[in-house]
Amino acid sequence: MEALGIDCEALLDTAVAREIAGLVAAPDEITRATAIGPDNAAGISLIFSAKEALYKCLNPIVRRFFDHREAELVEVDAAVGRFLIRLLVDLDTRFRAGRVFEGSFGIGDGHVHTTIALPR
């Protein structure tokens, strides 16, 4: 494995989720994230954590800041705890806009846990 990004976030309460939703996610992402349940706050928590895991995985390689709006959650499979996330910007020659990464997630004890592993 070349890199690993792991994140753990407390599930957001509804008011905070509503407040930050536009900062971390596009409306289509929020719709996709509701696959984990009818609670938008849990979906926003998943989006935030997935993007943090992507950042933690790639930042040590590209040594460049990128924010939550530069990646997009494109698929969520709640049955197996898997998600796909796509870069919306070029980070370097290896990590270009459109590249998709697979991650895993779990929700329990009031937290969402996400992981993205970059194979060699």
Backbone as numpy.savetxt, mean C-alpha at the origin, in Angstrom:
# Nx Ny Nz CAx CAy CAz Cx Cy Cz
16.32 -12.73 -1.81 15.48 -11.56 -1.81 16.37 -10.32 -1.81
16.02 -9.38 -2.67 16.80 -8.15 -2.77 16.41 -7.12 -1.72
15.10 -7.02 -1.46 14.63 -6.01 -0.50 13.31 -6.47 0.10
13.01 -5.92 1.26 11.79 -6.26 1.98 11.24 -4.99 2.61
9.95 -4.76 2.42 9.27 -3.65 3.07 8.17 -4.20 3.95
8.20 -3.83 5.22 7.21 -4.30 6.19 6.63 -3.09 6.89
5.32 -3.09 7.06 4.68 -1.99 7.77 3.57 -2.54 8.66
3.36 -1.87 9.77 2.26 -2.17 10.70 1.65 -0.85 11.12
0.37 -0.73 10.93 -0.35 0.51 11.27 -1.58 0.17 12.10
-1.85 1.00 13.09 -3.12 0.88 13.81 -4.24 1.22 12.83
-5.33 0.47 12.91 -6.47 0.78 12.05 -6.96 2.19 12.37
-7.14 2.99 11.34 -7.58 4.36 11.51 -9.03 4.40 11.97
-9.34 5.41 12.79 -10.76 5.58 13.10 -11.40 6.33 11.92
-12.70 6.31 11.86 -13.43 6.82 10.71 -13.11 8.29 10.43
-13.03 9.13 11.46 -12.77 10.55 11.26 -11.39 10.79 10.66
-10.38 10.10 11.16 -9.02 10.27 10.64 -8.94 9.72 9.22
-9.57 8.59 8.98 -9.58 8.01 7.63 -10.18 8.99 6.63
-11.29 9.61 7.00 -11.92 10.59 6.12 -11.00 11.78 5.86
-10.29 12.20 6.90 -9.40 13.36 6.81 -8.20 13.11 5.88
-7.63 11.91 5.92 -6.41 11.67 5.14 -6.65 10.95 3.81
-7.86 10.50 3.58 -8.16 9.70 2.38 -7.65 10.36 1.11
-7.93 11.63 0.92 -7.52 12.33 -0.29 -6.03 12.54 -0.40
-5.32 12.45 0.72 -3.87 12.61 0.71 -3.14 11.33 0.32
-3.76 10.19 0.60 -3.06 8.91 0.39 -3.65 8.05 -0.72
-4.85 8.40 -1.20 -5.52 7.48 -2.13 -6.42 8.23 -3.10
-6.53 7.65 -4.28 -7.51 8.12 -5.27 -8.83 7.39 -5.01
-9.94 7.95 -5.46 -11.24 7.31 -5.23 -11.31 5.85 -5.70
-10.70 5.53 -6.84 -10.72 4.15 -7.32 -10.01 3.20 -6.36
-8.94 3.66 -5.74 -8.22 2.82 -4.77 -9.09 2.53 -3.56
-9.80 3.54 -3.11 -10.67 3.37 -1.94 -11.75 2.35 -2.26
-12.31 2.42 -3.46 -13.32 1.45 -3.88 -12.73 0.03 -3.87
-11.52 -0.13 -4.41 -10.88 -1.45 -4.43 -10.62 -1.96 -3.02
-10.22 -1.08 -2.14 -9.86 -1.49 -0.77 -11.06 -1.90 0.05
-12.25 -1.52 -0.37 -13.44 -1.95 0.38 -13.67 -3.44 0.22
-12.85 -4.11 -0.62 -12.93 -5.57 -0.75 -12.63 -6.25 0.58
-11.94 -5.56 1.47 -11.62 -6.18 2.76 -12.77 -6.07 3.75
-13.80 -5.32 3.39 -14.97 -5.17 4.24 -15.64 -3.84 3.98
-16.79 -3.65 4.55 -17.57 -2.44 4.26 -17.03 -1.18 4.93
-16.06 -1.31 5.82 -15.54 -0.18 6.57 -14.46 0.54 5.76
-14.75 1.75 5.30 -13.76 2.52 4.54 -12.52 2.82 5.36
-12.65 2.95 6.67 -11.49 3.25 7.50 -10.47 2.11 7.42
-10.92 0.88 7.41 -10.01 -0.26 7.27 -9.37 -0.25 5.90
-10.13 0.10 4.87 -9.59 0.19 3.52 -8.53 1.27 3.39
-8.78 2.43 3.96 -7.79 3.52 3.95 -6.55 3.08 4.72
-6.73 2.40 5.82 -5.59 1.90 6.61 -4.75 0.94 5.77
-5.41 0.06 5.03 -4.69 -0.88 4.16 -3.91 -0.14 3.08
-4.54 0.82 2.43 -3.87 1.58 1.38 -2.63 2.28 1.94
-2.81 2.95 3.06 -1.69 3.67 3.67 -0.54 2.71 4.00
-0.86 1.60 4.62 0.16 0.64 5.01 0.84 -0.02 3.81
0.07 -0.35 2.78 0.66 -0.95 1.57 1.65 0.00 0.92
1.30 1.27 0.87 2.20 2.25 0.27 3.43 2.49 1.13
3.28 2.41 2.43 4.43 2.51 3.34 5.36 1.32 3.14
4.79 0.13 2.99 5.62 -1.07 2.76 6.38 -0.95 1.45
5.72 -0.42 0.41 6.40 -0.23 -0.87 7.56 0.76 -0.71
7.31 1.85 -0.01 8.36 2.85 0.22 9.54 2.23 0.97
9.25 1.48 2.01 10.32 0.86 2.82 11.10 -0.18 2.01
10.45 -0.81 1.06 11.10 -1.79 0.20 12.02 -1.11 -0.82
11.54 -0.05 -1.46 12.27 0.54 -2.58 13.20 1.70 -2.22
12.86 2.46 -1.20 13.67 3.64 -0.87 15.14 3.33 -0.62
15.50 2.26 0.07 16.93 1.99 0.26 17.67 1.69 -1.05
16.94 1.27 -2.07 17.55 0.98 -3.36 17.65 2.25 -4.22
16.53 2.97 -4.33 16.50 4.14 -5.22 16.99 5.41 -4.53
17.00 5.41 -3.22 17.45 6.56 -2.42 16.77 7.85 -2.88
15.44 7.73 -2.96 14.64 8.86 -3.42 13.32 8.85 -2.68
12.88 10.01 -2.25 11.58 10.12 -1.62 10.49 10.00 -2.68
9.44 9.26 -2.37 8.23 9.28 -3.19 7.06 9.16 -2.24
5.97 9.82 -2.58 4.87 9.86 -1.63 3.72 8.93 -2.02
2.69 8.97 -1.21 1.56 8.04 -1.36 0.82 8.18 -2.67
0.85 9.37 -3.26 0.12 9.58 -4.51 0.93 9.13 -5.74
2.13 8.60 -5.52 2.98 8.15 -6.63 2.95 6.63 -6.80
2.02 6.01 -6.09 1.77 4.58 -6.24 0.26 4.38 -6.12
-0.21 3.28 -6.69 -1.65 3.03 -6.71 -1.94 1.58 -6.36
-2.83 1.40 -5.40 -3.32 0.07 -5.07 -4.24 -0.36 -6.21
-3.88 -1.43 -6.93 -4.65 -1.80 -8.11 -5.52 -3.04 -7.91
-5.23 -3.81 -6.89 -6.04 -5.02 -6.65 -5.89 -5.43 -5.19
-6.99 -5.92 -4.63 -6.99 -6.48 -3.28 -7.74 -7.80 -3.32
-7.11 -8.84 -2.80 -7.76 -10.14 -2.66 -7.82 -10.45 -1.17
-8.96 -10.11 -0.57 -9.11 -10.27 0.87 -9.09 -11.74 1.29
-9.53 -12.63 0.42 -9.60 -14.06 0.77 -8.23 -14.63 1.07
-7.19 -14.15 0.38 -5.84 -14.69 0.60 -4.89 -13.65 1.18
-5.38 -12.43 1.44 -4.54 -11.39 2.02 -3.44 -10.92 1.09
-3.80 -10.68 -0.16 -2.83 -10.28 -1.17 -3.29 -8.97 -1.82
-2.31 -8.15 -2.19 -2.62 -6.92 -2.93 -1.57 -6.69 -4.01
-1.96 -5.91 -5.01 -1.04 -5.46 -6.05 -0.99 -3.94 -5.99
0.21 -3.41 -6.15 0.41 -1.97 -6.10 1.32 -1.57 -7.25
0.96 -0.46 -7.92 1.68 -0.05 -9.13 2.32 1.32 -8.93
3.56 1.45 -9.41 4.23 2.75 -9.42 3.58 3.64 -10.47
3.42 4.90 -10.15 2.87 5.87 -11.09 3.93 6.82 -11.61
5.16 6.69 -11.08 6.29 7.54 -11.49 7.51 6.67 -11.71
8.46 7.19 -12.47 9.75 6.52 -12.61 10.59 6.87 -11.39
11.11 5.84 -10.70 12.01 6.08 -9.58 13.46 5.99 -10.02
13.75 5.09 -10.92 15.06 4.96 -11.57 14.88 4.03 -12.77
15.96 3.61 -13.39 15.84 2.80 -14.61 15.23 1.43 -14.36
15.34 0.90 -13.16 14.75 -0.41 -12.84 13.31 -0.32 -12.39
12.97 0.77 -11.78 11.64 0.93 -11.18 10.91 2.07 -11.86
10.26 1.71 -12.97 9.58 2.70 -13.82 8.07 2.70 -13.55
7.45 3.79 -13.94 5.99 3.91 -13.84 5.36 2.71 -14.53
4.36 2.13 -13.91 3.67 0.98 -14.45 4.10 -0.34 -13.84
5.26 -0.37 -13.20 5.71 -1.63 -12.60 4.81 -1.98 -11.41
4.42 -3.24 -11.36 3.49 -3.72 -10.34 4.24 -4.62 -9.36
3.92 -4.47 -8.09 4.50 -5.27 -7.02 3.38 -5.99 -6.29
3.67 -7.20 -5.87 2.71 -7.99 -5.10 3.08 -7.91 -3.63
2.06 -7.75 -2.81 2.27 -7.72 -1.37 1.27 -8.57 -0.65
1.49 -8.74 0.62 0.54 -9.50 1.44 0.10 -8.63 2.62
-1.07 -8.95 3.14 -1.56 -8.18 4.29 -2.38 -9.07 5.22
-2.47 -8.62 6.44 -3.33 -9.25 7.43 -3.86 -8.17 8.34
-5.04 -8.39 8.85 -5.65 -7.44 9.78 -6.03 -8.20 11.03
-5.59 -7.68 12.17 -5.91 -8.31 13.44 -5.45 -7.46 14.60
-6.09 -7.62 15.73 -5.75 -6.87 16.95 -5.71 -5.37 16.71
-6.60 -4.88 15.86 -6.69 -3.45 15.62 -5.59 -2.88 14.75
-4.88 -3.74 14.03 -3.78 -3.30 13.17 -3.88 -3.92 11.79
-3.25 -3.27 10.82 -3.06 -3.85 9.50 -1.55 -4.03 9.32
-1.17 -5.20 8.84 0.23 -5.56 8.62 0.40 -5.80 7.12
1.41 -5.17 6.52 1.66 -5.35 5.10 3.13 -5.69 4.85
3.36 -6.45 3.80 4.72 -6.85 3.43 4.83 -6.86 1.91
5.97 -6.35 1.42 6.31 -6.46 0.00 7.74 -6.95 -0.06
7.96 -8.07 -0.75 9.30 -8.63 -0.93 9.70 -8.48 -2.39
10.92 -7.99 -2.61 11.45 -7.84 -3.95 12.45 -8.96 -4.19
12.08 -9.92 -5.05 13.00 -11.03 -5.30 14.21 -10.57 -6.10
15.26 -11.32 -6.01 16.48 -11.00 -6.80 16.23 -11.30 -8.25
